[in-house]
C-alpha cells in the first residue's frame, strides 16, 4: 500500500510547497497533492517544517517523532521512515546531510514560513505608511490556512509547537489587517476583526484598542 494519497497515478517532478497550516501535505510541480500516511510520517514533515531551513539531527528527529517511547534500533527506524516518505512524496522532499535531515524546499515554500514572512512584510508596510499594501499582505497570508494546524499529528510536542507558531502568526496577521483597515477608513472591517481577536485572545490589549478605535470611528464610542 502506498504511504501517501495522491490525485494522480503519474510520476511527480518534485515538491513546490509543503503545507502544515491544516493537513500536512506536499504539493508537487505536477499539481499533485500528496498527504503522507501515518502520524509518524506527518510528524516528521511537520518537525522539519518547523526547523526549516535548519536541518535536524537523527537524535532530534527521533525525539520529535517518537517522544519518550523510541523503538529499539531507533536510527534504523528513522531511516526506514524517511525512505518510505521519500518513496511516497519524492526523493527531494527530505534531504540527507552530514548533520541530519532537512526539507528540500525554501522556507517560504512552506505555508507557515510564507505566513510568517507575510507578517514581517505587512508590519514593515504599516511602519512605512503603506496601509493598502499592508492590508493586502496580511489578508493574503491569512488565506494560507487550510484547516486546524496539528490536527492530524495527534497529541505530540510537534503538534503543540506547530499550533503555537500558527496561532502567533494568525494573531499578528489579523492585527495587521485590522490596523490597516482602520487607517484605510474601513471601520466595519476593523470591528469584525477586532471582535474575533478579543474572543481568541481576551486579554490582548491591542485587540481591545482596535475595537475601541473602530467603534469610535463608527460613532459608537
Tab-separated table of C-alpha atoms in Angstrom, residues 18-219:
chain	number	residue	atom	x	y	z
A	18	UNK	CA	4.747	21.947	1.896
A	19	UNK	CA	1.619	22.643	3.922
A	20	UNK	CA	1.265	22.359	7.691
A	21	UNK	CA	-1.391	25.063	8.306
A	22	UNK	CA	-4.013	22.366	8.005
A	23	UNK	CA	-3.433	18.778	6.862
A	24	UNK	CA	0.257	18.028	6.323
A	25	UNK	CA	0.815	17.652	2.591
A	26	UNK	CA	3.299	18.116	-0.225
A	27	UNK	CA	2.167	19.943	-3.362
A	28	UNK	CA	4.252	18.953	-6.371
A	29	UNK	CA	5.185	20.774	-9.549
A	30	UNK	CA	2.913	18.343	-11.407
A	31	UNK	CA	-0.080	19.626	-9.448
A	32	UNK	CA	-0.414	16.620	-7.165
A	33	UNK	CA	-1.356	16.918	-3.507
A	34	UNK	CA	0.437	14.183	-1.569
A	35	UNK	CA	-0.561	13.524	2.035
A	36	UNK	CA	1.863	11.307	3.979
A	37	UNK	CA	0.002	8.402	5.563
A	38	UNK	CA	0.618	7.768	9.231
A	39	UNK	CA	1.099	10.102	12.174
A	40	UNK	CA	4.857	9.474	12.312
A	41	UNK	CA	5.411	10.402	8.668
A	42	UNK	CA	3.335	13.564	9.076
A	43	UNK	CA	5.119	14.416	12.306
A	44	UNK	CA	8.464	14.035	10.562
A	45	UNK	CA	7.421	16.516	7.854
A	46	UNK	CA	5.998	18.943	10.409
A	47	UNK	CA	9.115	18.795	12.599
A	48	UNK	CA	11.332	19.555	9.613
A	49	UNK	CA	8.974	22.367	8.549
A	50	UNK	CA	9.223	23.966	11.996
A	51	UNK	CA	13.017	23.768	11.870
A	52	UNK	CA	13.443	24.978	8.276
A	53	UNK	CA	15.856	25.937	6.873
A	54	UNK	CA	17.924	24.289	9.616
A	55	UNK	CA	18.452	20.536	9.495
A	56	UNK	CA	17.590	18.303	12.420
A	57	UNK	CA	19.937	15.587	13.626
A	58	UNK	CA	18.743	11.978	13.736
A	59	UNK	CA	18.630	12.182	17.529
A	60	UNK	CA	16.440	15.302	17.394
A	61	UNK	CA	14.095	13.727	14.879
A	62	UNK	CA	13.773	10.536	16.905
A	63	UNK	CA	12.763	12.660	19.906
A	64	UNK	CA	10.271	14.624	17.795
A	65	UNK	CA	8.694	11.599	16.117
A	66	UNK	CA	8.653	9.033	18.931
A	67	UNK	CA	8.900	11.227	22.035
A	68	UNK	CA	9.577	9.259	25.206
A	69	UNK	CA	8.933	5.898	23.527
A	70	UNK	CA	11.589	5.406	20.840
A	71	UNK	CA	11.706	1.956	19.235
A	72	UNK	CA	14.614	-0.394	19.526
A	73	UNK	CA	17.075	0.452	16.768
A	74	UNK	CA	15.660	3.969	16.592
A	75	UNK	CA	18.120	5.253	13.992
A	76	UNK	CA	17.286	2.386	11.655
A	77	UNK	CA	13.575	3.015	12.238
A	78	UNK	CA	14.085	6.682	11.340
A	79	UNK	CA	15.935	5.749	8.151
A	80	UNK	CA	13.085	3.419	7.197
A	81	UNK	CA	10.536	6.170	7.878
A	82	UNK	CA	12.485	8.645	5.732
A	83	UNK	CA	12.826	6.098	2.922
A	84	UNK	CA	9.097	5.374	2.916
A	85	UNK	CA	8.286	9.068	2.961
A	86	UNK	CA	10.622	9.710	0.024
A	87	UNK	CA	9.057	6.850	-1.912
A	88	UNK	CA	5.632	8.366	-1.312
A	89	UNK	CA	6.245	12.081	-1.916
A	90	UNK	CA	9.548	12.261	-3.774
A	91	UNK	CA	13.240	11.929	-3.026
A	92	UNK	CA	13.631	15.713	-2.997
A	93	UNK	CA	11.277	16.289	-0.065
A	94	UNK	CA	13.690	15.197	2.660
A	95	UNK	CA	17.346	15.947	2.052
A	96	UNK	CA	20.113	13.967	3.764
A	97	UNK	CA	23.025	16.000	5.087
A	98	UNK	CA	26.096	15.012	7.089
A	99	UNK	CA	24.417	16.598	10.120
A	100	UNK	CA	20.953	15.117	9.609
A	101	UNK	CA	17.862	15.836	7.528
A	102	UNK	CA	16.011	18.906	6.251
A	103	UNK	CA	13.172	19.728	3.886
A	104	UNK	CA	14.241	20.245	0.291
A	105	UNK	CA	12.219	23.453	-0.121
A	106	UNK	CA	12.828	27.093	0.702
A	107	UNK	CA	11.262	28.387	3.947
A	108	UNK	CA	8.723	30.485	2.020
A	109	UNK	CA	7.640	27.354	0.126
A	110	UNK	CA	6.284	26.072	3.450
A	111	UNK	CA	2.930	27.697	4.190
A	112	UNK	CA	3.927	28.501	7.792
A	113	UNK	CA	7.124	30.164	6.591
A	114	UNK	CA	5.190	32.091	3.949
A	115	UNK	CA	2.693	33.275	6.579
A	116	UNK	CA	5.440	34.466	8.893
A	117	UNK	CA	7.187	36.233	6.019
A	118	UNK	CA	3.877	37.852	5.101
A	119	UNK	CA	3.534	39.096	8.683
A	120	UNK	CA	7.014	40.632	8.618
A	121	UNK	CA	6.238	42.360	5.313
A	122	UNK	CA	2.822	43.577	6.477
A	123	UNK	CA	4.322	45.100	9.622
A	124	UNK	CA	7.052	46.769	7.558
A	125	UNK	CA	4.419	48.207	5.229
A	126	UNK	CA	2.483	49.575	8.212
A	127	UNK	CA	5.668	51.187	9.508
A	128	UNK	CA	6.199	52.757	6.069
A	129	UNK	CA	2.637	54.065	5.954
A	130	UNK	CA	1.703	51.829	3.013
A	131	UNK	CA	-1.592	50.722	4.518
A	132	UNK	CA	-3.080	49.288	1.323
A	133	UNK	CA	-0.062	47.030	0.836
A	134	UNK	CA	-0.084	46.008	4.500
A	135	UNK	CA	-3.773	45.113	4.265
A	136	UNK	CA	-3.265	43.029	1.124
A	137	UNK	CA	-0.229	41.214	2.533
A	138	UNK	CA	-1.967	40.322	5.785
A	139	UNK	CA	-5.218	39.309	4.089
A	140	UNK	CA	-3.437	37.102	1.553
A	141	UNK	CA	-1.257	35.434	4.189
A	142	UNK	CA	-4.329	34.525	6.241
A	143	UNK	CA	-5.671	32.540	3.268
A	144	UNK	CA	-2.794	30.066	3.688
A	145	UNK	CA	-4.655	28.259	6.478
A	146	UNK	CA	-6.474	25.211	5.121
A	147	UNK	CA	-7.600	23.706	8.419
A	148	UNK	CA	-6.567	23.287	12.029
A	149	UNK	CA	-2.753	23.055	12.284
A	150	UNK	CA	-1.620	19.920	14.066
A	151	UNK	CA	-4.998	18.221	13.918
A	152	UNK	CA	-3.560	15.254	12.003
A	153	UNK	CA	-0.494	14.879	14.259
A	154	UNK	CA	-2.138	13.522	17.383
A	155	UNK	CA	-1.125	14.655	20.858
A	156	UNK	CA	2.558	15.313	20.207
A	157	UNK	CA	5.064	18.003	21.117
A	158	UNK	CA	5.416	18.809	17.415
A	159	UNK	CA	1.663	19.401	17.166
A	160	UNK	CA	1.787	21.724	20.181
A	161	UNK	CA	4.721	23.680	18.752
A	162	UNK	CA	3.028	23.955	15.370
A	163	UNK	CA	-0.224	25.165	16.902
A	164	UNK	CA	1.648	27.805	18.917
A	165	UNK	CA	3.565	29.216	15.954
A	166	UNK	CA	0.483	29.150	13.754
A	167	UNK	CA	-1.560	30.963	16.408
A	168	UNK	CA	1.109	33.644	16.846
A	169	UNK	CA	1.264	34.221	13.097
A	170	UNK	CA	-2.532	34.256	12.700
A	171	UNK	CA	-2.942	36.711	15.557
A	172	UNK	CA	-0.241	39.030	14.212
A	173	UNK	CA	-1.674	38.966	10.701
A	174	UNK	CA	-5.188	39.687	11.935
A	175	UNK	CA	-3.926	42.636	13.987
A	176	UNK	CA	-2.023	43.936	10.952
A	177	UNK	CA	-5.066	43.603	8.698
A	178	UNK	CA	-7.329	45.273	11.262
A	179	UNK	CA	-4.860	48.118	11.786
A	180	UNK	CA	-4.519	48.712	8.062
A	181	UNK	CA	-8.291	48.547	7.586
A	182	UNK	CA	-8.806	51.190	10.283
A	183	UNK	CA	-6.284	53.504	8.651
A	184	UNK	CA	-7.996	52.969	5.297
A	185	UNK	CA	-11.338	54.025	6.743
A	186	UNK	CA	-12.797	50.516	6.860
A	187	UNK	CA	-14.011	50.676	10.436
A	188	UNK	CA	-16.638	47.945	9.999
A	189	UNK	CA	-13.939	45.508	8.881
A	190	UNK	CA	-11.734	46.512	11.808
A	191	UNK	CA	-14.634	46.000	14.212
A	192	UNK	CA	-15.246	42.481	12.865
A	193	UNK	CA	-11.579	41.507	13.030
A	194	UNK	CA	-11.061	43.042	16.474
A	195	UNK	CA	-14.107	41.258	17.894
A	196	UNK	CA	-12.708	37.992	16.562
A	197	UNK	CA	-9.384	38.758	18.233
A	198	UNK	CA	-10.971	39.565	21.594
A	199	UNK	CA	-12.682	36.168	21.570
A	200	UNK	CA	-9.475	34.307	20.726
A	201	UNK	CA	-7.241	36.440	22.969
A	202	UNK	CA	-9.447	38.124	25.596
A	203	UNK	CA	-6.504	39.714	27.415
A	204	UNK	CA	-4.879	41.207	24.325
A	205	UNK	CA	-4.738	44.983	24.789
A	206	UNK	CA	-4.019	45.631	21.088
A	207	UNK	CA	-7.275	43.930	20.090
A	208	UNK	CA	-9.263	45.893	22.685
A	209	UNK	CA	-7.708	49.154	21.488
A	210	UNK	CA	-8.519	48.372	17.851
A	211	UNK	CA	-12.108	47.564	18.797
A	212	UNK	CA	-12.495	50.833	20.711
A	213	UNK	CA	-10.977	52.823	17.829
A	214	UNK	CA	-13.271	51.110	15.316
A	215	UNK	CA	-16.364	51.777	17.429
A	216	UNK	CA	-15.327	55.392	17.872
A	217	UNK	CA	-14.894	55.769	14.106
A	218	UNK	CA	-18.383	54.316	13.655
A	219	UNK	CA	-19.873	56.822	16.087
